[in-house]
CSV table of C-alpha atoms in Angstrom, one decimal:
chain,number,residue,atom,x,y,z
A,119,UNK,CA,31.6,-4.4,-58.6
A,120,UNK,CA,32.3,-6.7,-55.6
A,121,UNK,CA,36.1,-7.0,-53.7
A,122,UNK,CA,37.4,-10.2,-53.7
A,123,UNK,CA,39.9,-11.1,-50.6
A,124,UNK,CA,41.8,-13.3,-50.3
A,125,UNK,CA,42.3,-15.9,-47.9
A,126,UNK,CA,45.3,-14.1,-45.7
A,127,UNK,CA,43.9,-10.4,-46.3
A,128,UNK,CA,40.1,-12.0,-45.1
A,129,UNK,CA,41.5,-13.7,-41.8
A,130,UNK,CA,43.2,-10.0,-40.8
A,131,UNK,CA,39.2,-9.2,-41.8
A,132,UNK,CA,38.1,-11.0,-39.5
A,133,UNK,CA,40.4,-10.9,-36.6
A,134,UNK,CA,40.3,-7.2,-36.8
A,135,UNK,CA,36.0,-7.4,-37.1
A,136,UNK,CA,36.2,-9.4,-33.9
A,137,UNK,CA,38.7,-7.3,-31.8
A,138,UNK,CA,35.9,-4.2,-32.9
A,139,UNK,CA,33.4,-5.8,-31.3
A,140,UNK,CA,35.1,-6.7,-28.8
A,141,UNK,CA,36.1,-3.6,-27.5
A,142,UNK,CA,32.0,-2.4,-28.2
A,143,UNK,CA,31.0,-5.2,-25.7
A,144,UNK,CA,33.6,-4.3,-23.2
A,145,UNK,CA,33.1,0.0,-23.5
A,146,UNK,CA,28.9,-1.4,-22.8
A,147,UNK,CA,30.6,-3.9,-20.2
A,148,UNK,CA,32.4,-0.7,-18.2
A,149,UNK,CA,29.6,1.9,-19.4
A,150,UNK,CA,26.6,-0.5,-17.4
A,151,UNK,CA,29.2,-1.0,-14.9
A,152,UNK,CA,29.8,2.9,-13.8
A,153,UNK,CA,25.8,3.4,-14.3
A,154,UNK,CA,25.1,1.1,-11.4
A,155,UNK,CA,28.2,2.3,-9.4
A,156,UNK,CA,26.6,5.7,-9.8
A,157,UNK,CA,23.0,4.6,-9.0
A,158,UNK,CA,24.1,2.3,-6.1
A,159,UNK,CA,25.9,5.4,-4.5
A,160,UNK,CA,23.0,7.5,-4.9
A,161,UNK,CA,20.9,5.3,-3.3
A,162,UNK,CA,23.2,4.6,-0.8
A,163,UNK,CA,23.1,8.7,-0.2
A,164,UNK,CA,19.7,8.6,-0.1
A,165,UNK,CA,18.9,5.8,1.8
A,166,UNK,CA,21.3,6.7,4.4
A,167,UNK,CA,20.9,10.9,4.7
A,168,UNK,CA,20.3,12.4,8.0
A,169,UNK,CA,17.1,14.6,8.5
A,170,UNK,CA,16.2,16.9,11.2
A,171,UNK,CA,13.2,18.7,8.8
A,172,UNK,CA,10.2,18.3,7.2
A,173,UNK,CA,7.6,19.9,5.3
A,174,UNK,CA,3.8,20.1,5.2
A,175,UNK,CA,2.5,18.7,2.1
A,176,UNK,CA,-1.1,19.3,3.1
A,177,UNK,CA,-2.7,20.8,6.1
A,178,UNK,CA,-6.4,20.3,7.2
A,179,UNK,CA,-8.1,21.8,9.9
A,180,UNK,CA,-9.2,19.8,12.8
A,181,UNK,CA,-12.9,19.8,14.2
A,182,UNK,CA,-13.1,17.2,17.2
A,183,UNK,CA,-11.9,16.6,20.6
A,184,UNK,CA,-8.3,16.4,22.1
A,185,UNK,CA,-10.1,12.6,22.9
A,186,UNK,CA,-10.3,11.2,19.7
A,187,UNK,CA,-7.4,8.5,18.8
A,188,UNK,CA,-6.0,8.3,15.0
A,189,UNK,CA,-5.4,4.9,13.0
A,190,UNK,CA,-3.6,4.5,9.6
A,191,UNK,CA,-6.7,3.4,7.2
A,192,UNK,CA,-5.4,2.7,3.6
A,193,UNK,CA,-3.8,5.5,2.2
A,194,UNK,CA,-5.1,8.0,4.6
A,195,UNK,CA,-6.7,7.4,8.7
A,196,UNK,CA,-9.4,6.6,10.7
A,197,UNK,CA,-10.8,9.2,13.5
A,198,UNK,CA,-11.7,6.8,16.6
A,199,UNK,CA,-13.8,9.0,19.5
A,200,UNK,CA,-17.3,8.1,22.0
A,201,UNK,CA,-19.1,9.4,19.6
A,202,UNK,CA,-18.6,8.1,16.2
A,203,UNK,CA,-16.0,6.9,13.5
A,204,UNK,CA,-15.0,9.1,10.5
A,205,UNK,CA,-12.4,7.5,7.7
A,206,UNK,CA,-11.1,9.6,5.6
A,207,UNK,CA,-8.5,9.9,2.4
A,208,UNK,CA,-4.9,10.8,2.2
A,209,UNK,CA,-6.2,14.3,1.7
A,210,UNK,CA,-8.5,14.6,4.3
A,211,UNK,CA,-11.7,14.0,2.0
A,212,UNK,CA,-14.5,12.2,4.1
A,213,UNK,CA,-15.0,8.4,2.5
A,214,UNK,CA,-17.6,7.1,5.2
A,215,UNK,CA,-18.3,8.2,8.3
A,216,UNK,CA,-20.5,7.1,11.4
A,217,UNK,CA,-22.1,8.4,14.8
A,218,UNK,CA,-22.8,6.1,18.0
A,219,UNK,CA,-22.4,6.3,22.1
A,220,UNK,CA,-19.2,4.0,23.7
A,221,UNK,CA,-17.8,4.8,26.8
A,222,UNK,CA,-14.5,2.6,25.9
A,223,UNK,CA,-14.4,2.4,21.9
A,224,UNK,CA,-11.2,-0.3,21.1
A,225,UNK,CA,-10.5,-0.2,17.4
A,226,UNK,CA,-8.4,-3.3,14.8
A,227,UNK,CA,-8.0,-2.2,11.3
A,228,UNK,CA,-7.5,-4.7,9.0
A,229,UNK,CA,-7.2,-3.4,5.3
A,230,UNK,CA,-10.4,-1.5,4.4
A,231,UNK,CA,-11.9,-3.2,6.8
A,232,UNK,CA,-12.3,-1.9,10.7
A,233,UNK,CA,-14.3,-2.8,13.9
A,234,UNK,CA,-15.2,-0.8,16.7
A,235,UNK,CA,-16.5,-2.7,20.1
A,236,UNK,CA,-17.5,-0.7,23.6
A,237,UNK,CA,-14.9,-2.4,25.8
A,238,UNK,CA,-16.4,-3.5,29.2
A,239,UNK,CA,-20.4,-2.9,27.1
A,240,UNK,CA,-21.9,-4.9,24.4
A,241,UNK,CA,-21.8,-3.2,21.3
A,242,UNK,CA,-19.9,-4.2,18.1
A,243,UNK,CA,-20.0,-2.3,14.6
A,244,UNK,CA,-18.0,-3.5,11.7
A,245,UNK,CA,-17.3,-1.3,8.6
A,246,UNK,CA,-15.6,-2.4,5.3
A,247,UNK,CA,-14.8,0.5,2.5
A,248,UNK,CA,-18.3,2.2,1.8
A,249,UNK,CA,-19.1,2.3,6.0
A,250,UNK,CA,-21.2,0.6,8.2
A,251,UNK,CA,-21.5,-3.3,8.1
A,252,UNK,CA,-23.7,-4.2,10.4
A,253,UNK,CA,-24.2,-3.4,13.8
A,254,UNK,CA,-24.5,-5.9,16.4
A,255,UNK,CA,-26.3,-6.1,20.5
A,256,UNK,CA,-23.5,-9.1,22.5
A,257,UNK,CA,-24.9,-11.0,25.0
A,258,UNK,CA,-21.9,-10.4,27.9
A,259,UNK,CA,-19.6,-7.8,27.8
A,260,UNK,CA,-16.7,-7.1,25.6
A,261,UNK,CA,-12.8,-8.0,26.0
A,262,UNK,CA,-11.8,-7.6,22.6
A,263,UNK,CA,-12.6,-7.8,19.0
A,264,UNK,CA,-10.5,-8.8,15.9
A,265,UNK,CA,-11.2,-8.1,12.3
A,266,UNK,CA,-9.7,-10.2,9.3
A,267,UNK,CA,-8.9,-8.4,5.7
A,268,UNK,CA,-12.7,-9.6,4.4
A,269,UNK,CA,-14.5,-8.6,7.2
A,270,UNK,CA,-14.9,-11.5,9.4
A,271,UNK,CA,-14.8,-10.9,13.1
A,272,UNK,CA,-13.7,-12.4,16.4
A,273,UNK,CA,-15.5,-11.1,19.5
A,274,UNK,CA,-13.7,-12.4,22.9
A,275,UNK,CA,-16.8,-11.9,25.5
A,276,UNK,CA,-17.1,-12.6,29.5
A,277,UNK,CA,-20.1,-13.7,31.5
A,278,UNK,CA,-20.6,-15.3,34.3
A,279,UNK,CA,-18.4,-17.7,35.3
A,280,UNK,CA,-18.2,-18.9,31.5
A,281,UNK,CA,-16.6,-17.1,28.5
A,282,UNK,CA,-17.6,-17.2,25.0
A,283,UNK,CA,-15.3,-16.6,21.4
A,284,UNK,CA,-18.2,-15.9,19.0
A,285,UNK,CA,-17.1,-15.4,15.4
A,286,UNK,CA,-19.1,-13.1,13.0
A,287,UNK,CA,-19.6,-12.7,9.3
A,288,UNK,CA,-19.3,-9.4,8.4
A,289,UNK,CA,-22.9,-9.3,6.0
A,290,UNK,CA,-25.3,-8.9,9.0
A,291,UNK,CA,-22.9,-10.0,11.5
A,292,UNK,CA,-24.1,-13.1,11.4
A,293,UNK,CA,-23.0,-15.8,13.7
A,294,UNK,CA,-21.1,-18.4,12.5
A,295,UNK,CA,-19.6,-19.9,15.1
A,296,UNK,CA,-20.1,-19.7,19.0
A,297,UNK,CA,-17.7,-21.3,21.6
A,298,UNK,CA,-18.2,-21.4,24.8
A,299,UNK,CA,-15.6,-21.5,27.6
A,300,UNK,CA,-15.9,-22.0,31.6
A,301,UNK,CA,-13.6,-20.3,34.4
A,302,UNK,CA,-13.6,-23.2,36.1
A,303,UNK,CA,-12.3,-25.9,33.4
A,304,UNK,CA,-10.1,-23.3,30.3
A,305,UNK,CA,-10.2,-19.9,33.0
A,306,UNK,CA,-9.7,-16.3,32.2
A,307,UNK,CA,-9.3,-15.1,28.4
A,308,UNK,CA,-7.0,-12.8,27.9
A,309,UNK,CA,-6.0,-11.9,24.6
A,310,UNK,CA,-7.2,-13.0,21.1
A,311,UNK,CA,-5.9,-12.6,17.4
A,312,UNK,CA,-7.1,-13.6,14.0
A,313,UNK,CA,-5.3,-14.6,10.7
A,314,UNK,CA,-5.2,-12.0,8.0
A,315,UNK,CA,-7.7,-14.1,5.8
A,316,UNK,CA,-10.2,-15.2,8.1
A,317,UNK,CA,-9.6,-18.5,9.0
A,318,UNK,CA,-7.4,-18.9,12.2
A,319,UNK,CA,-7.5,-17.6,15.4
A,320,UNK,CA,-5.2,-17.7,18.5
A,321,UNK,CA,-6.3,-17.4,22.2
A,322,UNK,CA,-4.5,-16.7,25.5
A,323,UNK,CA,-5.9,-18.3,29.0
A,324,UNK,CA,-4.8,-18.5,32.0
A,325,UNK,CA,-6.1,-20.8,34.8
A,326,UNK,CA,-5.1,-22.3,38.5
A,327,UNK,CA,-3.5,-25.2,38.6
A,328,UNK,CA,-2.3,-26.0,42.1
A,329,UNK,CA,-2.5,-23.1,43.3
A,330,UNK,CA,-1.0,-21.1,40.5
A,331,UNK,CA,-1.7,-18.9,38.0
A,332,UNK,CA,-0.6,-20.7,34.7
A,333,UNK,CA,-1.2,-19.4,30.6
A,334,UNK,CA,-1.6,-21.5,27.7
A,335,UNK,CA,-2.6,-20.4,24.1
A,336,UNK,CA,-4.8,-22.1,22.1
A,337,UNK,CA,-5.0,-22.3,18.4
A,338,UNK,CA,-8.2,-22.9,16.2
A,339,UNK,CA,-9.0,-23.5,12.3
A,340,UNK,CA,-11.9,-22.9,10.5
A,341,UNK,CA,-11.1,-23.8,7.3
A,342,UNK,CA,-11.3,-27.4,6.1
A,343,UNK,CA,-8.1,-28.4,8.3
A,344,UNK,CA,-10.6,-27.3,11.2
A,345,UNK,CA,-13.7,-30.3,10.1
A,346,UNK,CA,-11.1,-32.7,11.4
A,347,UNK,CA,-10.6,-31.7,14.8
A,348,UNK,CA,-12.5,-31.7,17.9
A,349,UNK,CA,-14.0,-28.4,18.2
A,350,UNK,CA,-11.7,-26.6,15.6
A,351,UNK,CA,-9.0,-26.9,17.9
A,352,UNK,CA,-5.7,-27.9,16.0
A,353,UNK,CA,-2.8,-26.9,18.2
A,354,UNK,CA,-2.6,-25.5,21.9
A,355,UNK,CA,1.0,-25.0,24.0
A,356,UNK,CA,1.6,-24.7,28.1
A,357,UNK,CA,3.3,-21.6,29.3
A,358,UNK,CA,3.4,-22.8,33.1
A,359,UNK,CA,3.5,-19.9,35.2
A,360,UNK,CA,4.9,-17.6,32.3
A,361,UNK,CA,2.7,-14.7,31.7
A,362,UNK,CA,1.6,-14.6,27.7
A,363,UNK,CA,-0.6,-11.5,27.8
A,364,UNK,CA,-0.6,-10.8,24.1
A,365,UNK,CA,-0.5,-13.4,21.2
A,366,UNK,CA,-0.7,-11.7,17.8
A,367,UNK,CA,-1.1,-13.0,14.3
A,368,UNK,CA,1.9,-10.3,12.5
A,369,UNK,CA,1.2,-12.1,8.9
A,370,UNK,CA,-1.4,-14.4,7.6
A,371,UNK,CA,0.6,-17.6,8.6
A,372,UNK,CA,3.1,-16.4,11.4
A,373,UNK,CA,1.3,-16.0,15.4
A,374,UNK,CA,3.6,-14.3,18.0
A,375,UNK,CA,3.0,-15.4,21.6
A,376,UNK,CA,4.7,-12.5,24.4
A,377,UNK,CA,5.1,-12.8,27.6
A,378,UNK,CA,7.1,-10.6,30.1
A,379,UNK,CA,10.4,-12.0,28.8
A,380,UNK,CA,10.4,-13.9,26.1
A,381,UNK,CA,8.5,-15.2,23.3
A,382,UNK,CA,7.9,-17.9,20.8
A,383,UNK,CA,7.2,-17.7,17.3
A,384,UNK,CA,4.9,-19.8,15.6
A,385,UNK,CA,4.5,-20.3,11.9
A,386,UNK,CA,0.5,-21.7,11.2
A,387,UNK,CA,-0.2,-22.5,7.4
A,388,UNK,CA,-2.7,-24.7,9.2
A,389,UNK,CA,-1.2,-26.3,12.2
A,390,UNK,CA,0.9,-24.6,14.6
A,391,UNK,CA,4.4,-25.1,14.8
A,392,UNK,CA,6.6,-23.6,17.4
A,393,UNK,CA,9.7,-21.9,15.5
A,394,UNK,CA,11.6,-20.1,17.8
A,395,UNK,CA,11.5,-19.6,21.0
A,396,UNK,CA,13.6,-16.5,22.8
A,397,UNK,CA,13.9,-16.0,26.5
A,398,UNK,CA,15.1,-12.3,27.8
A,399,UNK,CA,17.5,-11.2,30.5
A,400,UNK,CA,15.1,-8.2,30.5
A,401,UNK,CA,11.1,-7.5,31.4
A,402,UNK,CA,9.2,-6.0,28.0
A,403,UNK,CA,7.9,-2.5,27.7
A,404,UNK,CA,6.4,-2.2,24.6
A,405,UNK,CA,6.1,-5.1,22.1
A,406,UNK,CA,5.6,-3.1,18.0
A,407,UNK,CA,6.0,-5.8,14.8
A,408,UNK,CA,5.0,-5.7,10.8
A,409,UNK,CA,4.6,-8.0,8.6
A,410,UNK,CA,8.1,-9.1,8.4
A,411,UNK,CA,9.8,-8.2,12.2
A,412,UNK,CA,9.1,-7.9,15.5
A,413,UNK,CA,10.4,-5.6,18.0
A,414,UNK,CA,11.1,-5.2,21.3
A,415,UNK,CA,11.4,-2.4,23.8
A,416,UNK,CA,13.4,-4.2,27.2
A,417,UNK,CA,14.0,-2.0,30.5
A,418,UNK,CA,17.4,-1.3,31.6
A,419,UNK,CA,17.9,-2.5,35.0
A,420,UNK,CA,20.5,-0.5,35.8
A,421,UNK,CA,19.6,2.7,34.2
A,422,UNK,CA,15.8,3.4,34.4
A,423,UNK,CA,15.8,6.3,31.8
A,424,UNK,CA,17.1,4.2,29.3
A,425,UNK,CA,16.0,0.9,27.2
A,426,UNK,CA,16.9,-1.1,24.9
A,427,UNK,CA,15.2,-1.7,21.2
A,428,UNK,CA,15.5,-4.9,20.0
A,429,UNK,CA,14.2,-6.0,16.6
A,430,UNK,CA,13.9,-9.5,15.3
A,431,UNK,CA,13.1,-11.5,11.7
A,432,UNK,CA,10.5,-14.1,11.2
A,433,UNK,CA,13.7,-16.1,11.9
A,434,UNK,CA,14.6,-15.0,15.5
A,435,UNK,CA,17.7,-13.1,13.9
A,436,UNK,CA,18.7,-10.0,15.8
A,437,UNK,CA,18.4,-7.1,12.7
A,438,UNK,CA,18.5,-3.7,15.1
A,439,UNK,CA,20.0,-3.3,18.7
A,440,UNK,CA,20.4,-0.3,20.1
A,441,UNK,CA,20.2,1.7,24.0
A,442,UNK,CA,17.9,4.7,24.3
A,443,UNK,CA,17.3,7.4,26.6
A,444,UNK,CA,14.6,8.6,24.0
A,445,UNK,CA,11.1,8.7,25.9
A,446,UNK,CA,8.2,7.6,23.4
A,447,UNK,CA,4.7,7.9,23.6
A,448,UNK,CA,4.8,6.2,20.5
A,449,UNK,CA,7.0,3.2,18.1
A,450,UNK,CA,6.1,1.5,15.2
A,451,UNK,CA,8.1,-0.3,12.2
A,452,UNK,CA,7.2,1.5,9.1
A,453,UNK,CA,8.9,-1.1,6.0
A,454,UNK,CA,12.8,-1.0,7.3
A,455,UNK,CA,12.1,2.0,9.7
A,456,UNK,CA,11.6,2.1,13.3
A,457,UNK,CA,9.5,5.8,14.0
A,458,UNK,CA,9.4,6.7,17.5
A,459,UNK,CA,7.3,9.7,19.1
A,460,UNK,CA,6.9,11.9,22.0
A,461,UNK,CA,4.6,14.6,22.3
A,462,UNK,CA,7.5,17.2,21.4
A,463,UNK,CA,10.7,15.3,19.3
A,464,UNK,CA,10.5,12.5,16.9
A,465,UNK,CA,13.6,10.2,16.2
A,466,UNK,CA,13.8,7.5,13.7
A,467,UNK,CA,16.6,4.4,13.0
A,468,UNK,CA,16.6,2.3,10.2
A,469,UNK,CA,17.5,-1.5,10.8
A,470,UNK,CA,21.0,-1.2,9.6
A,471,UNK,CA,21.3,1.1,13.0
A,472,UNK,CA,21.5,4.6,11.5
A,473,UNK,CA,19.5,7.1,12.4
A,474,UNK,CA,16.7,8.4,10.0
A,475,UNK,CA,15.5,11.8,11.2
A,476,UNK,CA,15.9,13.9,14.0
A,477,UNK,CA,13.7,16.7,14.9
A,478,UNK,CA,12.1,18.8,18.0
A,479,UNK,CA,8.7,20.0,17.0
A,480,UNK,CA,7.8,23.9,18.3
A,481,UNK,CA,4.6,22.8,19.3
A,482,UNK,CA,3.1,19.4,21.1
A,483,UNK,CA,2.7,16.5,18.7
A,484,UNK,CA,-0.3,13.9,19.5
A,485,UNK,CA,0.4,11.0,16.9
A,486,UNK,CA,2.3,10.4,14.1
A,487,UNK,CA,1.0,7.6,11.4
A,488,UNK,CA,3.0,6.2,8.6
A,489,UNK,CA,1.5,7.3,5.3
A,490,UNK,CA,2.2,5.5,1.4
A,491,UNK,CA,5.3,6.5,-0.2
A,492,UNK,CA,8.8,7.3,0.4
A,493,UNK,CA,9.4,9.2,3.7
A,494,UNK,CA,5.7,10.5,4.2
A,495,UNK,CA,3.6,10.6,7.5
A,496,UNK,CA,0.6,12.3,8.8
A,497,UNK,CA,1.5,14.3,11.7
A,498,UNK,CA,-2.0,14.9,13.7
A,499,UNK,CA,-1.7,17.8,16.4
A,500,UNK,CA,-4.4,19.4,18.9
A,501,UNK,CA,-5.0,22.3,15.4
A,502,UNK,CA,-4.4,20.1,12.4
A,503,UNK,CA,-3.9,17.1,10.7
A,504,UNK,CA,-0.9,17.2,8.6
A,505,UNK,CA,0.9,15.5,5.7
A,506,UNK,CA,4.3,15.9,5.7
A,507,UNK,CA,7.6,14.9,4.2
A,508,UNK,CA,10.8,14.4,5.3
A,509,UNK,CA,13.5,16.8,3.8
């Protein structure tokens, strides 16, 4: 039989019901806050943990000579030497390989595609996820080649009194564009870089103007927008006597031009626009970058054994700055970390300024490459290739 409550009793019942619901909701909120604080504390502890040791997860015996160089390739690596190239996955299993003879092989890697060109000679090979896509003999000696993420390749060539920018499709190395420049009118080529999607290009040339050496960078668009411009040139910037030895697409829509004591960041979705220009108080020793940051190692005028590492975001804001006397052989960015190593020592900084890793090696290390996954790296010495994890 149903119980019928009088109005006063009904009001008391409803009040108690609402109070009970509020207590439950309050307890749930407090529990969630406690969980977030606990997870945040754990994340902070893990993120700011300082490591001094690492463990070897996998080890592969090396079969090459010490002249081979290694590059990150997908989840694994490339081994490149004068007589061939081999791609391996993270376990060291071969994905593909090829043999050739090159005096000075230079490598450009973008996604699953690789170009290997013989600097000063005429051979250019283009590789994809399954290996060799095309092998090409250039008409002139190669200065530099760069490759996009789908295999489109641009090559800077040096002729007699003239130079060429050739643009190739991956399929059979078919030439799409051949732009001729003359040393008298355009100057001498210094550097070239291509966007990830392969539609944009930037070059740096030096030339003599009124008896002085000057520098100019030029932007090309080989997509639909470029069809409206003469020679597909969508922009240029003159630097006067400031030399720009290095131009880089750090991501698909951002170009950085690096000088000896300055840099400029351009946004280039279709045409270039200078967004940031920084004058530096010291000379640049080394540049390094990823898709989100650019890093510079600057000379210390007062101490030749010391350097200053500065990292900027792509809006030109300083996100990291620190003096160091670490004598590095390589320096790179892995996500939010700066990785330095010499043949005997390893140092990792976080962009928040904290030291992530310091370690001394018992035997000499040739290279350390970033590997997929948190705290994982590929370490190469004279005898083995090791996948390691910080611990």
